[in-house]
PDB file of C-alpha atoms in Angstrom:
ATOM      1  CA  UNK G   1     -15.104 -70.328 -42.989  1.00  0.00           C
ATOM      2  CA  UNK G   2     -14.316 -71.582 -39.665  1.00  0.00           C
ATOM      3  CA  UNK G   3     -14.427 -67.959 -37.126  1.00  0.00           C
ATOM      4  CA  UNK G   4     -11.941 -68.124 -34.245  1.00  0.00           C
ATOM      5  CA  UNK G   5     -12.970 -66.588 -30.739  1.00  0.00           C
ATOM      6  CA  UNK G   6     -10.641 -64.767 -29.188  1.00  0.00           C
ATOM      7  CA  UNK G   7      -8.786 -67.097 -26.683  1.00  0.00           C
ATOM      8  CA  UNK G   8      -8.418 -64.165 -23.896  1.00  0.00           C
ATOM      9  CA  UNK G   9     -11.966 -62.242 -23.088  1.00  0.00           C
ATOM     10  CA  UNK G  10     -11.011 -60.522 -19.662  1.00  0.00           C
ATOM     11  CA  UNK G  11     -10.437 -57.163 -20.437  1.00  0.00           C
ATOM     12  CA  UNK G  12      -7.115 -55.592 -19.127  1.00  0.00           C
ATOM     13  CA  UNK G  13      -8.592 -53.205 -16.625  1.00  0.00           C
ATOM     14  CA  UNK G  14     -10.427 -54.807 -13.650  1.00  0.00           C
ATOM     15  CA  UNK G  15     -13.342 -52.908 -13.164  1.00  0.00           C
ATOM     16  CA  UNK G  16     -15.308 -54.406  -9.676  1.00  0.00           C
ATOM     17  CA  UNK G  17     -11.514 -54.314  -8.333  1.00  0.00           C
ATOM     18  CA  UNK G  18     -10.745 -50.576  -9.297  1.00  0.00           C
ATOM     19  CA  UNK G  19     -14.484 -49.376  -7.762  1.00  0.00           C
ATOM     20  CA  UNK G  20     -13.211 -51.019  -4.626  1.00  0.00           C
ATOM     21  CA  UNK G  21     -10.075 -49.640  -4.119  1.00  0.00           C
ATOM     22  CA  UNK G  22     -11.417 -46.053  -4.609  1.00  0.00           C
ATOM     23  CA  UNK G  23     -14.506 -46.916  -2.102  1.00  0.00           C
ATOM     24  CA  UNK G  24     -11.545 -47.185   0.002  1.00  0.00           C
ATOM     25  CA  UNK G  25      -9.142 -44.799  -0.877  1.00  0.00           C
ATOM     26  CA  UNK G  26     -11.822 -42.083  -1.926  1.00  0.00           C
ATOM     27  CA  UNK G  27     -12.271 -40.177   1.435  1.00  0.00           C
ATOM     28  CA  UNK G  28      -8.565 -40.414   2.176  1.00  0.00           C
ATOM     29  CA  UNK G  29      -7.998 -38.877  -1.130  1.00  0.00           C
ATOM     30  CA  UNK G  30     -10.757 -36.149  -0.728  1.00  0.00           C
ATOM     31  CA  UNK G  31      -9.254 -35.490   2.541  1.00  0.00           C
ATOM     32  CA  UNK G  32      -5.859 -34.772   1.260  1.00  0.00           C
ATOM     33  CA  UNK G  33      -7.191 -33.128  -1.841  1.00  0.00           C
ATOM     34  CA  UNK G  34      -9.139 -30.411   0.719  1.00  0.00           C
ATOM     35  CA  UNK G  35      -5.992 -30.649   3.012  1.00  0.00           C
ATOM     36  CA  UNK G  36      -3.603 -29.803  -0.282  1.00  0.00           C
ATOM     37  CA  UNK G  37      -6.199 -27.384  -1.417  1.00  0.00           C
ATOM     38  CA  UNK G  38      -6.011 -25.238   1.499  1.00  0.00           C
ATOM     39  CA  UNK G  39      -2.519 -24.710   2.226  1.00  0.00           C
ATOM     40  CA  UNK G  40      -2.309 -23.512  -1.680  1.00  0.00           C
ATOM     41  CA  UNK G  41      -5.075 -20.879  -0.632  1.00  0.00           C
ATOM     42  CA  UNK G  42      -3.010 -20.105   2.753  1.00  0.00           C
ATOM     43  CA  UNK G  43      -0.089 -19.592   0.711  1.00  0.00           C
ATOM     44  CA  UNK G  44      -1.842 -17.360  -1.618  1.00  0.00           C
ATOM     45  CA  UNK G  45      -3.443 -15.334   0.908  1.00  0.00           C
ATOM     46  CA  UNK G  46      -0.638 -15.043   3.240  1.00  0.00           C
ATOM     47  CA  UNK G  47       1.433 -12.289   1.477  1.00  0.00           C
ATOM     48  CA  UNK G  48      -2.092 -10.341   1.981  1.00  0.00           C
ATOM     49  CA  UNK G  49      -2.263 -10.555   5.535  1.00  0.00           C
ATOM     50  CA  UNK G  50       0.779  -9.916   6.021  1.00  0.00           C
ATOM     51  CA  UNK G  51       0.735  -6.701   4.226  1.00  0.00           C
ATOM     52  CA  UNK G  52      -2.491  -5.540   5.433  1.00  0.00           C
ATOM     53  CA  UNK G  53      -1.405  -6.218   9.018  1.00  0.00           C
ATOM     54  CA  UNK G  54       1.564  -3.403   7.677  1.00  0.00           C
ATOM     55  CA  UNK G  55      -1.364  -1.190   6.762  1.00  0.00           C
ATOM     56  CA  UNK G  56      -3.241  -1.474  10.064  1.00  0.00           C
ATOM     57  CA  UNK G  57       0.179  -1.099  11.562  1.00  0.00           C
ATOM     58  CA  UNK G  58       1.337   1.893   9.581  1.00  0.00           C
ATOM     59  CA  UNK G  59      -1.693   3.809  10.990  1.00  0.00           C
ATOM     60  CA  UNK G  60      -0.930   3.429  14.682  1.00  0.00           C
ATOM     61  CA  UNK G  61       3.048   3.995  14.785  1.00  0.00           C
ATOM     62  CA  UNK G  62       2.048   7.287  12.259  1.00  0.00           C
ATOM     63  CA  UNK G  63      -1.007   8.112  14.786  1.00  0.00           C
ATOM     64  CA  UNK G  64       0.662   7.749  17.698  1.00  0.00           C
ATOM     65  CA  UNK G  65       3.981   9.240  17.161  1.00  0.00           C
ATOM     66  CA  UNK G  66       3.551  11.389  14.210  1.00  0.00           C
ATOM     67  CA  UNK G  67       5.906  10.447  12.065  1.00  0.00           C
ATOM     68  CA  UNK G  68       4.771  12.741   9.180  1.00  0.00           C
ATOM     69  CA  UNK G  69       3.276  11.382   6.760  1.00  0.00           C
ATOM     70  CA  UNK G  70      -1.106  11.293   7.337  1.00  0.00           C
ATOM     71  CA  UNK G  71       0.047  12.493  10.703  1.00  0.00           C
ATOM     72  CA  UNK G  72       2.510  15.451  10.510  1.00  0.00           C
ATOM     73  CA  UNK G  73       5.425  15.706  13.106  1.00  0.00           C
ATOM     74  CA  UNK G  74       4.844  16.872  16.775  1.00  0.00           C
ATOM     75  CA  UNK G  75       0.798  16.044  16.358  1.00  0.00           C
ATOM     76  CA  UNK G  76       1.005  12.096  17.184  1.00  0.00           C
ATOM     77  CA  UNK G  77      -1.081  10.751  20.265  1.00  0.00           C
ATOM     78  CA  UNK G  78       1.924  10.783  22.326  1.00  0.00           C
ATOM     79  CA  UNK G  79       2.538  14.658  21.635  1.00  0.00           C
ATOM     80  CA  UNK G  80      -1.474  15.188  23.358  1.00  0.00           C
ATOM     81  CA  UNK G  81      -2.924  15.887  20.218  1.00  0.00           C
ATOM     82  CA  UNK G  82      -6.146  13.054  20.258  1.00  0.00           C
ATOM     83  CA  UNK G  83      -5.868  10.539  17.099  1.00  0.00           C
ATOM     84  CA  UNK G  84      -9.809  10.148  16.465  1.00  0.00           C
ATOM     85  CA  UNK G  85     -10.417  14.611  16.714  1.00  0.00           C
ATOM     86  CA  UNK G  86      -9.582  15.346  13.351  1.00  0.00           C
ATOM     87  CA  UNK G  87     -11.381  11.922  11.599  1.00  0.00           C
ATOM     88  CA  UNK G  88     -14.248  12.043  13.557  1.00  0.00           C
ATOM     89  CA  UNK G  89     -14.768  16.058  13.583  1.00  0.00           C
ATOM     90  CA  UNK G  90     -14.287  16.659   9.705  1.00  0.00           C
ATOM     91  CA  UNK G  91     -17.412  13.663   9.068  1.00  0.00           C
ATOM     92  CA  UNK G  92     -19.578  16.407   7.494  1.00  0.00           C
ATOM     93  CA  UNK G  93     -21.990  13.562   5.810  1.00  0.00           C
ATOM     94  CA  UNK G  94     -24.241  10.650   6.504  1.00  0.00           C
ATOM     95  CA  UNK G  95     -26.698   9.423   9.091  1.00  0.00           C
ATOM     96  CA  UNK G  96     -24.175   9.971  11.960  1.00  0.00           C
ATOM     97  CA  UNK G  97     -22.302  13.316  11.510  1.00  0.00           C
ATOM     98  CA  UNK G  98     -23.567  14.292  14.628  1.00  0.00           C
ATOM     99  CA  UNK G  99     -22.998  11.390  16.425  1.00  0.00           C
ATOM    100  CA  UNK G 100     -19.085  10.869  15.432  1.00  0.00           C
ATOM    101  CA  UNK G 101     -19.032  14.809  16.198  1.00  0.00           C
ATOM    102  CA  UNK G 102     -19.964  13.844  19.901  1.00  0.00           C
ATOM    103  CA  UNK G 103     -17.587  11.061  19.571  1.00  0.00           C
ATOM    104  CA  UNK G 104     -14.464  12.695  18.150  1.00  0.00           C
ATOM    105  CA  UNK G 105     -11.920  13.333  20.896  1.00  0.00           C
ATOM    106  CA  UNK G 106     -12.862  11.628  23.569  1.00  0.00           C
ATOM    107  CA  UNK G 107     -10.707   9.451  25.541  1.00  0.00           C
ATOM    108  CA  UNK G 108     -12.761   6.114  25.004  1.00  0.00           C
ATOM    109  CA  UNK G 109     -12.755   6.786  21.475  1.00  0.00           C
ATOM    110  CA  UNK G 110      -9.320   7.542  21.014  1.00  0.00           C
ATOM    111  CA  UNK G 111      -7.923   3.930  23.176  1.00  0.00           C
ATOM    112  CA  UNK G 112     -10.839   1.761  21.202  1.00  0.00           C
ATOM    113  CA  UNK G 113      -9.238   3.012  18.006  1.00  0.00           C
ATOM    114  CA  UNK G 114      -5.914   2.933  19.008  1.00  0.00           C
ATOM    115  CA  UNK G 115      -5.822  -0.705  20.390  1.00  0.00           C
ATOM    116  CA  UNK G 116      -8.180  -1.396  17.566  1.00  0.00           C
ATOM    117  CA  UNK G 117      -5.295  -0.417  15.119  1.00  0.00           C
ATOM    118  CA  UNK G 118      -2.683  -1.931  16.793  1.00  0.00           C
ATOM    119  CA  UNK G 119      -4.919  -5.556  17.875  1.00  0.00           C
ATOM    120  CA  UNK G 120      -5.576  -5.935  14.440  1.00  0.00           C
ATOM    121  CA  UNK G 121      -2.128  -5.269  12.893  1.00  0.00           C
ATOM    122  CA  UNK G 122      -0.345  -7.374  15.410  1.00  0.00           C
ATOM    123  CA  UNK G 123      -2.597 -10.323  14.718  1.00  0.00           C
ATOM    124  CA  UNK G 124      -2.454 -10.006  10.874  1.00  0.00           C
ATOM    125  CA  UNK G 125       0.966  -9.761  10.931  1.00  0.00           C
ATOM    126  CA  UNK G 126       1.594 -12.989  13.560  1.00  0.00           C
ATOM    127  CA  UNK G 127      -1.518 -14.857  11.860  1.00  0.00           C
ATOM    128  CA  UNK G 128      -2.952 -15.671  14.868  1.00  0.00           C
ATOM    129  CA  UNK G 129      -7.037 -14.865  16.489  1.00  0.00           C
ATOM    130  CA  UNK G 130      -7.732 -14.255  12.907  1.00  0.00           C
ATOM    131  CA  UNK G 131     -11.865 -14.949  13.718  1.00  0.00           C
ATOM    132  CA  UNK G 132     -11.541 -12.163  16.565  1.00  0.00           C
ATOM    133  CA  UNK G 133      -9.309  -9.980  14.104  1.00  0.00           C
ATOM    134  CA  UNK G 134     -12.040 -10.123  11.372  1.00  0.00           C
ATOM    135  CA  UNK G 135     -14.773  -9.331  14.004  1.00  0.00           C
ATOM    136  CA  UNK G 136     -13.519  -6.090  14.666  1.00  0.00           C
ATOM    137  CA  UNK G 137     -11.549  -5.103  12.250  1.00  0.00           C
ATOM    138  CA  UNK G 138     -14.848  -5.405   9.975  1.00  0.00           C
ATOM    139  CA  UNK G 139     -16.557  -3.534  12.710  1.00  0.00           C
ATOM    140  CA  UNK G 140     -14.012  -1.024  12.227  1.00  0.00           C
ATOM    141  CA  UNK G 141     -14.437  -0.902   8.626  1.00  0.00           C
ATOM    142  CA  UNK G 142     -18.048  -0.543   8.745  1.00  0.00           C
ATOM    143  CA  UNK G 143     -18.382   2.669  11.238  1.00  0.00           C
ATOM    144  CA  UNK G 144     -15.540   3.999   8.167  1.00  0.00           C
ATOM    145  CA  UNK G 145     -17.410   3.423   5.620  1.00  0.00           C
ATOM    146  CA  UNK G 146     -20.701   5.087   7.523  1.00  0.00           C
ATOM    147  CA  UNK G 147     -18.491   8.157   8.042  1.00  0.00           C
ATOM    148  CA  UNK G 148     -17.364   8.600   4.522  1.00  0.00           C
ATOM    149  CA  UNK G 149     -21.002   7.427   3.665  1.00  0.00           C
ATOM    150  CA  UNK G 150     -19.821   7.239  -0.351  1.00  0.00           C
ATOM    151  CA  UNK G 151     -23.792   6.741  -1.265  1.00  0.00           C
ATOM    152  CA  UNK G 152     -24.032  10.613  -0.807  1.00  0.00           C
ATOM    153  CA  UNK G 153     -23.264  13.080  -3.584  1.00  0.00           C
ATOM    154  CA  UNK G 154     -23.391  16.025  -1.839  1.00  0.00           C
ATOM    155  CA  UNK G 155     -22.251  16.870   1.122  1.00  0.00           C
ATOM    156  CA  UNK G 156     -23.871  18.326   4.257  1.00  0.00           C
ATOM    157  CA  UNK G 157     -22.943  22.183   3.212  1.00  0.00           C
ATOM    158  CA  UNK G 158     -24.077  21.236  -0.134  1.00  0.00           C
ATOM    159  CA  UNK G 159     -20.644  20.796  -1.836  1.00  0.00           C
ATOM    160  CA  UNK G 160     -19.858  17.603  -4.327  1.00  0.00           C
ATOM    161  CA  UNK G 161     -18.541  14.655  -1.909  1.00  0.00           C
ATOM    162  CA  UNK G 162     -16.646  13.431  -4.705  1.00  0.00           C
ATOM    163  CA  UNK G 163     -17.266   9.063  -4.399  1.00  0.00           C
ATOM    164  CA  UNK G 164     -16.193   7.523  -6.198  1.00  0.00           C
ATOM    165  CA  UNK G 165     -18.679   5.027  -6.097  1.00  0.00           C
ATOM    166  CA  UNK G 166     -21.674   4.895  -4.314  1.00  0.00           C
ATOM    167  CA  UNK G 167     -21.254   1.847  -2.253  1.00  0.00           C
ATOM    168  CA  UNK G 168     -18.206   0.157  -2.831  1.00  0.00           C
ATOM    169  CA  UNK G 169     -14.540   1.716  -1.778  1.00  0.00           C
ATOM    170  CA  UNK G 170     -11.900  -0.034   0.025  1.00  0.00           C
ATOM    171  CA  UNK G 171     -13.117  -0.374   3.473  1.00  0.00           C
ATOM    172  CA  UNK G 172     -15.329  -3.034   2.204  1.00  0.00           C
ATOM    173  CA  UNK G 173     -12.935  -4.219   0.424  1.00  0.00           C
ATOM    174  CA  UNK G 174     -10.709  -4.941   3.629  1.00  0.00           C
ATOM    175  CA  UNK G 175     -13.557  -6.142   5.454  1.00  0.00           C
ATOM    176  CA  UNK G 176     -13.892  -8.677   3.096  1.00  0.00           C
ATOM    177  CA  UNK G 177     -10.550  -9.349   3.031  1.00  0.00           C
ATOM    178  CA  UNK G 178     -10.094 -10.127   6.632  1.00  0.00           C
ATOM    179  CA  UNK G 179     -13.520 -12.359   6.428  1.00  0.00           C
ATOM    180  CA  UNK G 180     -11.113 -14.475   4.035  1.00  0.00           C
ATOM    181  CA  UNK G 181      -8.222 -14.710   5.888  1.00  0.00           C
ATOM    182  CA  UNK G 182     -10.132 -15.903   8.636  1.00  0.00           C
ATOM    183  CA  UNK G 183     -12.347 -18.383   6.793  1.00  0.00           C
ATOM    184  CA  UNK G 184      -9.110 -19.641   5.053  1.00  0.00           C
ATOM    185  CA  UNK G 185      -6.919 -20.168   7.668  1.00  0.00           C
ATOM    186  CA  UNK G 186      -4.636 -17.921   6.243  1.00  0.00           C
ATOM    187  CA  UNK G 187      -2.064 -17.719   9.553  1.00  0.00           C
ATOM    188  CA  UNK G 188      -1.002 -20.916   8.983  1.00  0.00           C
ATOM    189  CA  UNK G 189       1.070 -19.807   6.385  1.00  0.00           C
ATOM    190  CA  UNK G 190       4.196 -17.551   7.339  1.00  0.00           C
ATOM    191  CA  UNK G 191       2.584 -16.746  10.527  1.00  0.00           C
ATOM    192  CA  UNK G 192       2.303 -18.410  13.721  1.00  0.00           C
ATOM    193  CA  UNK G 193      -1.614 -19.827  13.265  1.00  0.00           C
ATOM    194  CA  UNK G 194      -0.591 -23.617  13.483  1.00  0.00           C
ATOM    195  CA  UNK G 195       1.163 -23.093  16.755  1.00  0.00           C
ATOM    196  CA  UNK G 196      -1.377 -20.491  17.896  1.00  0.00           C
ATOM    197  CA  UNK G 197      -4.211 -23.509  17.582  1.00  0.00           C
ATOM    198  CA  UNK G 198      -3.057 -26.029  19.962  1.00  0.00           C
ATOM    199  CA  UNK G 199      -2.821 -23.715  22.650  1.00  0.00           C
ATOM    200  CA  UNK G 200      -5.452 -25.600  25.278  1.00  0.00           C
ATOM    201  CA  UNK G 201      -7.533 -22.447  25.500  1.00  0.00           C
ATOM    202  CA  UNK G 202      -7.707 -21.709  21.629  1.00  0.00           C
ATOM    203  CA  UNK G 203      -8.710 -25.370  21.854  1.00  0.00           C
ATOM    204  CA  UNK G 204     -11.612 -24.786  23.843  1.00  0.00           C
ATOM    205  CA  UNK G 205     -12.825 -21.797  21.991  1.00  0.00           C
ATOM    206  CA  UNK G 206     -13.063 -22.067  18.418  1.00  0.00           C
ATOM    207  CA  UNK G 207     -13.648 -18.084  18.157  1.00  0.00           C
ATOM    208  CA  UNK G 208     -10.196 -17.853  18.991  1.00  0.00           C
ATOM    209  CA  UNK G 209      -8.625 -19.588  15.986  1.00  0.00           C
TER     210      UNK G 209
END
């Protein structure tokens, strides 16, 4: 019995041709994949920063003007009544209790905190100088934390200090937070980020961004 070859032998799919055309197309692709990839994360984290620029927010108009609720009425900043005093005084645990006990009222203190608050919330909020935000609003974070020192179980008049947990609590939490926002470009979205990088002098300085 006579056996027939097939008449057509080139397969359907071009092989050298398609390993061409994505040699070509391949970093264009990866570029908008990356591209594509971060917006989604901007979008995801932008309802975030915007409502932990609220928090950071929150604590300055309450500080400063007392508007009763972790601040009662008549004892804001703007009544006389020092917004780091109380904080700072009450730290009655960790390596420096007597340190924030020298610190606690005094005018430096009090504007460093205060702008601190408000610097922070303004740019989370906007979604602009997120690198700078994250800088010190981590720094913030971390002299918290020290305060509260959770790693202690007792406190320094021997009473239970209650932690929750010895090392992680929400002040790391935000700090980590605001490390992300930053890293992720997350002003971009619903905020003012885009615009606020092609100012020349954002430009120039990268830490700005």
């Amino acid at each position: 019995m006579a056996v027939h070859q097939p008449t057509h032998r080139r397969s359907p799919f071009h092989l050298p041709s398609l390993r061409g055309n994505q040699a070509a197309t391949g970093p264009e692709a990866d570029v908008s994949a990356g591209a594509g990839t971060r917006t989604a994360q901007a979008y995801v984290l932008a309802p975030a920063r915007v409502l932990m620029g609220f928090v950071f927010l929150w604590a300055f108009l309450d500080k400063t003007f007392g508007l009763g609720y972790a601040t009662a009425s008549g004892k804001g900043w703007i009544d006389g009544v020092s917004p780091t005093a109380g904080f700072l005084g009450h730290v009655a645990v960790g390596p420096m209790e007597s340190t924030f006990h020298a610190w606690a009222g005094a005018a430096w203190a009090d504007w460093l905190f205060m702008l601190g608050l408000l610097g922070v919330g303004l740019a989370l909020t906007a979604g602009v100088a997120l690198r700078l935000t994250a800088l010190a609003g981590t720094l913030m974070m971390a002299l918290m934390w020290v305060a509260e020192w959770p790693a202690a179980q007792h406190l320094s008049d021997g009473s239970a200090s209650m932690s929750t947990n010895p090392f992680a609590d929400y002040h790391l939490v935000y700090a980590v937070m605001l490390i992300a926002l930053a890293a992720l470009s997350a002003g971009d979205v619903f905020g003012l980020g885009r615009l606020w990088a092609r100012l020349p002098v954002v430009r120039d300085h990268g830490w700005l961004r």
